[in-house]
PDB file of C-alpha atoms in Angstrom:
ATOM      1  CA  MET A   1      -0.142  -0.258  -0.242  1.00 35.00           C
ATOM      2  CA  ALA A   2       2.955   2.328   0.883  1.00 43.00           C
ATOM      3  CA  ASN A   3       4.040   1.845  -2.531  1.00 55.00           C
ATOM      4  CA  ASN A   4       1.057   2.571  -4.135  1.00 64.00           C
ATOM      5  CA  THR A   5       0.484   6.124  -2.069  1.00 64.00           C
ATOM      6  CA  PHE A   6       4.641   6.775  -3.466  1.00 55.00           C
ATOM      7  CA  TYR A   7       3.641   6.472  -6.899  1.00 59.00           C
ATOM      8  CA  ASN A   8       0.495   8.439  -6.428  1.00 83.00           C
ATOM      9  CA  GLU A   9       1.999  11.553  -4.863  1.00 90.00           C
ATOM     10  CA  ILE A  10       5.081  11.521  -7.791  1.00 91.00           C
ATOM     11  CA  LEU A  11       2.266  11.752 -10.525  1.00 90.00           C
ATOM     12  CA  THR A  12       0.501  13.929  -8.386  1.00 91.00           C
ATOM     13  CA  ASP A  13       3.503  16.508  -7.762  1.00 93.00           C
ATOM     14  CA  HIS A  14       4.720  16.191 -11.533  1.00 94.00           C
ATOM     15  CA  ASN A  15       0.677  16.998 -12.400  1.00 91.00           C
ATOM     16  CA  LEU A  16      -0.233  19.869 -10.161  1.00 92.00           C
ATOM     17  CA  HIS A  17       3.665  21.270 -10.286  1.00 94.00           C
ATOM     18  CA  PRO A  18       5.118  20.409 -13.789  1.00 95.00           C
ATOM     19  CA  TYR A  19       8.309  21.763 -13.892  1.00 95.00           C
ATOM     20  CA  HIS A  20       9.134  21.576 -17.610  1.00 97.00           C
ATOM     21  CA  LYS A  21       5.593  22.844 -18.755  1.00 97.00           C
ATOM     22  CA  GLU A  22       6.542  26.116 -20.366  1.00 98.00           C
ATOM     23  CA  ARG A  23       7.382  27.156 -23.821  1.00 98.00           C
ATOM     24  CA  LEU A  24      10.548  26.627 -24.742  1.00 98.00           C
ATOM     25  CA  SER A  25      11.924  30.018 -26.903  1.00 96.00           C
ATOM     26  CA  ASP A  26      15.273  28.675 -29.044  1.00 97.00           C
ATOM     27  CA  ALA A  27      13.907  25.220 -29.291  1.00 98.00           C
ATOM     28  CA  ASN A  28      15.009  23.424 -32.636  1.00 97.00           C
ATOM     29  CA  LEU A  29      12.913  20.436 -32.314  1.00 98.00           C
ATOM     30  CA  VAL A  30       9.404  20.895 -31.901  1.00 98.00           C
ATOM     31  CA  LEU A  31       5.947  18.176 -32.242  1.00 98.00           C
ATOM     32  CA  GLU A  32       2.690  18.049 -31.208  1.00 98.00           C
ATOM     33  CA  GLY A  33       1.073  15.085 -30.100  1.00 97.00           C
ATOM     34  CA  ILE A  34      -2.181  14.396 -29.912  1.00 96.00           C
ATOM     35  CA  ASN A  35      -4.180  11.517 -27.928  1.00 93.00           C
ATOM     36  CA  PRO A  36      -7.478  11.921 -30.113  1.00 89.00           C
ATOM     37  CA  SER A  37      -9.679   9.175 -27.340  1.00 86.00           C
ATOM     38  CA  CYS A  38      -9.335  11.324 -24.914  1.00 86.00           C
ATOM     39  CA  GLY A  39      -7.965  14.486 -26.196  1.00 91.00           C
ATOM     40  CA  ASP A  40      -4.823  14.780 -24.868  1.00 95.00           C
ATOM     41  CA  ASP A  41      -2.869  17.397 -26.812  1.00 97.00           C
ATOM     42  CA  ILE A  42       0.888  18.281 -25.811  1.00 97.00           C
ATOM     43  CA  ILE A  43       3.391  20.131 -27.623  1.00 98.00           C
ATOM     44  CA  LEU A  44       7.114  18.792 -27.103  1.00 98.00           C
ATOM     45  CA  GLN A  45       9.569  21.021 -27.318  1.00 98.00           C
ATOM     46  CA  LEU A  46      13.434  20.111 -27.249  1.00 98.00           C
ATOM     47  CA  LYS A  47      16.785  21.893 -28.052  1.00 98.00           C
ATOM     48  CA  VAL A  48      19.314  19.750 -29.053  1.00 97.00           C
ATOM     49  CA  GLU A  49      22.938  20.449 -29.268  1.00 97.00           C
ATOM     50  CA  ASP A  50      25.771  18.218 -31.009  1.00 97.00           C
ATOM     51  CA  GLY A  51      23.410  15.248 -30.291  1.00 95.00           C
ATOM     52  CA  VAL A  52      22.650  16.099 -26.305  1.00 98.00           C
ATOM     53  CA  ILE A  53      19.527  17.268 -25.149  1.00 98.00           C
ATOM     54  CA  VAL A  54      19.958  20.314 -23.381  1.00 98.00           C
ATOM     55  CA  ASP A  55      16.506  21.823 -22.481  1.00 98.00           C
ATOM     56  CA  GLY A  56      13.013  20.708 -22.788  1.00 98.00           C
ATOM     57  CA  THR A  57       9.595  21.383 -22.325  1.00 98.00           C
ATOM     58  CA  PHE A  58       6.218  20.784 -23.264  1.00 98.00           C
ATOM     59  CA  GLU A  59       2.894  22.988 -23.663  1.00 98.00           C
ATOM     60  CA  GLY A  60      -0.670  21.455 -23.619  1.00 95.00           C
ATOM     61  CA  ASP A  61      -3.433  20.138 -21.881  1.00 95.00           C
ATOM     62  CA  GLY A  62      -4.400  16.492 -20.735  1.00 94.00           C
ATOM     63  CA  CYS A  63      -5.381  13.870 -17.897  1.00 93.00           C
ATOM     64  CA  ALA A  64      -3.198  13.718 -15.102  1.00 93.00           C
ATOM     65  CA  ILE A  65      -1.578  10.882 -16.366  1.00 94.00           C
ATOM     66  CA  SER A  66      -0.080  12.352 -19.300  1.00 95.00           C
ATOM     67  CA  GLN A  67       0.806  15.552 -17.923  1.00 96.00           C
ATOM     68  CA  ALA A  68       2.731  13.863 -15.178  1.00 96.00           C
ATOM     69  CA  SER A  69       4.306  11.441 -17.503  1.00 97.00           C
ATOM     70  CA  VAL A  70       5.723  14.064 -20.200  1.00 98.00           C
ATOM     71  CA  ASP A  71       6.994  15.907 -17.419  1.00 98.00           C
ATOM     72  CA  ILE A  72       9.019  12.945 -16.015  1.00 97.00           C
ATOM     73  CA  MET A  73       9.820  12.178 -19.249  1.00 98.00           C
ATOM     74  CA  LEU A  74      11.624  15.445 -19.675  1.00 98.00           C
ATOM     75  CA  ASP A  75      13.256  15.456 -16.048  1.00 97.00           C
ATOM     76  CA  MET A  76      14.884  11.741 -17.083  1.00 97.00           C
ATOM     77  CA  VAL A  77      16.122  12.982 -20.689  1.00 98.00           C
ATOM     78  CA  VAL A  78      17.713  16.464 -20.485  1.00 98.00           C
ATOM     79  CA  GLY A  79      21.233  16.380 -20.200  1.00 98.00           C
ATOM     80  CA  ARG A  80      21.575  12.645 -22.200  1.00 98.00           C
ATOM     81  CA  THR A  81      22.018  12.308 -25.972  1.00 98.00           C
ATOM     82  CA  LYS A  82      19.735  11.342 -28.833  1.00 97.00           C
ATOM     83  CA  GLU A  83      20.347   7.582 -28.257  1.00 97.00           C
ATOM     84  CA  GLU A  84      20.338   7.752 -24.580  1.00 98.00           C
ATOM     85  CA  ALA A  85      17.032   9.067 -24.819  1.00 98.00           C
ATOM     86  CA  LEU A  86      15.518   6.472 -26.846  1.00 98.00           C
ATOM     87  CA  ARG A  87      17.046   3.814 -25.276  1.00 98.00           C
ATOM     88  CA  ILE A  88      15.130   5.319 -22.159  1.00 98.00           C
ATOM     89  CA  ALA A  89      11.610   5.300 -24.039  1.00 98.00           C
ATOM     90  CA  GLU A  90      12.327   1.925 -25.188  1.00 98.00           C
ATOM     91  CA  LEU A  91      12.615   1.076 -21.226  1.00 97.00           C
ATOM     92  CA  PHE A  92       9.520   2.728 -20.215  1.00 98.00           C
ATOM     93  CA  HIS A  93       7.377   1.242 -23.083  1.00 97.00           C
ATOM     94  CA  LYS A  94       8.409  -2.266 -22.098  1.00 96.00           C
ATOM     95  CA  MET A  95       7.737  -1.289 -18.745  1.00 96.00           C
ATOM     96  CA  ILE A  96       4.310  -0.160 -19.952  1.00 95.00           C
ATOM     97  CA  GLU A  97       3.938  -3.632 -22.041  1.00 93.00           C
ATOM     98  CA  GLY A  98       4.351  -5.676 -18.577  1.00 92.00           C
ATOM     99  CA  SER A  99       7.847  -6.983 -20.048  1.00 94.00           C
ATOM    100  CA  ALA A 100      10.418  -5.165 -18.337  1.00 95.00           C
ATOM    101  CA  GLY A 101      12.501  -6.419 -15.133  1.00 95.00           C
ATOM    102  CA  GLU A 102      12.892  -4.849 -11.973  1.00 95.00           C
ATOM    103  CA  GLU A 103      16.537  -3.687 -13.026  1.00 96.00           C
ATOM    104  CA  GLU A 104      15.013  -1.864 -15.723  1.00 96.00           C
ATOM    105  CA  ILE A 105      12.289  -0.184 -13.945  1.00 95.00           C
ATOM    106  CA  GLU A 106      14.497   0.786 -11.054  1.00 95.00           C
ATOM    107  CA  GLU A 107      16.637   2.339 -14.149  1.00 96.00           C
ATOM    108  CA  LEU A 108      13.323   4.597 -15.258  1.00 96.00           C
ATOM    109  CA  GLU A 109      13.563   6.181 -11.632  1.00 94.00           C
ATOM    110  CA  GLU A 110       9.835   8.258 -11.221  1.00 94.00           C
ATOM    111  CA  ALA A 111       8.814   7.067 -14.366  1.00 95.00           C
ATOM    112  CA  GLY A 112       7.931   3.677 -12.324  1.00 93.00           C
ATOM    113  CA  ALA A 113       5.697   5.487 -11.104  1.00 92.00           C
ATOM    114  CA  LEU A 114       3.638   4.787 -14.301  1.00 94.00           C
ATOM    115  CA  ARG A 115       4.091   1.141 -14.025  1.00 92.00           C
ATOM    116  CA  ASP A 116       0.469  -0.208 -13.513  1.00 89.00           C
ATOM    117  CA  ILE A 117      -0.827   1.761 -15.940  1.00 89.00           C
ATOM    118  CA  SER A 118       0.193  -1.130 -17.881  1.00 83.00           C
ATOM    119  CA  HIS A 119      -3.329  -3.034 -16.140  1.00 86.00           C
ATOM    120  CA  MET A 120      -5.423   0.094 -17.405  1.00 88.00           C
ATOM    121  CA  PRO A 121      -5.493  -0.301 -21.265  1.00 88.00           C
ATOM    122  CA  ALA A 122      -7.348   3.003 -21.900  1.00 88.00           C
ATOM    123  CA  ARG A 123      -5.030   4.694 -19.493  1.00 92.00           C
ATOM    124  CA  VAL A 124      -1.931   3.440 -21.846  1.00 94.00           C
ATOM    125  CA  LYS A 125      -2.076   6.347 -24.656  1.00 94.00           C
ATOM    126  CA  CYS A 126      -2.045   9.159 -22.213  1.00 95.00           C
ATOM    127  CA  ALA A 127       0.869   7.483 -20.256  1.00 95.00           C
ATOM    128  CA  VAL A 128       3.104   7.300 -23.783  1.00 97.00           C
ATOM    129  CA  LEU A 129       1.960  10.360 -25.698  1.00 97.00           C
ATOM    130  CA  GLY A 130       4.911  12.467 -24.529  1.00 98.00           C
ATOM    131  CA  TRP A 131       7.266   9.098 -25.174  1.00 98.00           C
ATOM    132  CA  ASN A 132       5.890   8.507 -28.584  1.00 98.00           C
ATOM    133  CA  THR A 133       6.173  12.266 -29.149  1.00 98.00           C
ATOM    134  CA  MET A 134       9.762  12.291 -28.185  1.00 98.00           C
ATOM    135  CA  LYS A 135      10.659   9.240 -30.234  1.00 98.00           C
ATOM    136  CA  GLU A 136       8.978  10.429 -33.202  1.00 97.00           C
ATOM    137  CA  MET A 137      11.296  14.217 -33.075  1.00 96.00           C
ATOM    138  CA  LEU A 138      14.587  12.403 -32.284  1.00 97.00           C
ATOM    139  CA  GLU A 139      14.111   9.280 -34.905  1.00 94.00           C
ATOM    140  CA  LYS A 140      13.799  12.271 -37.782  1.00 89.00           C
ATOM    141  CA  VAL A 141      17.197  13.896 -36.212  1.00 84.00           C
TER     142      VAL A 141
END
């Protein structure tokens, strides 16, 4: 029970007090991500220099899960290379699919708070919206 409470606190904190929710005026990668099934809509903005994500923000509206997930994702990928960010995104997807091991989930740090989303199929698209948007952006660079 304490674990679920801890995970809920992480998600609530990132939803109510997102660190990365603002416009990034000097972003060089910008892509809108939409979840038409529930109306989540984000605009992901990254500043990538020499293959490293040096800054990242998002704008938009959506449910608590989509907003918290993209904020947690940005915490994890800012300061990392494109390749590291894509690898983390793959681990996140494995976790959501239920195929990640405990060590892989631990590597996801706060994103591990979303591990039980795999048991809520209607919410999976909410959780992966930011991750899919980032992946699409970085695979084009």
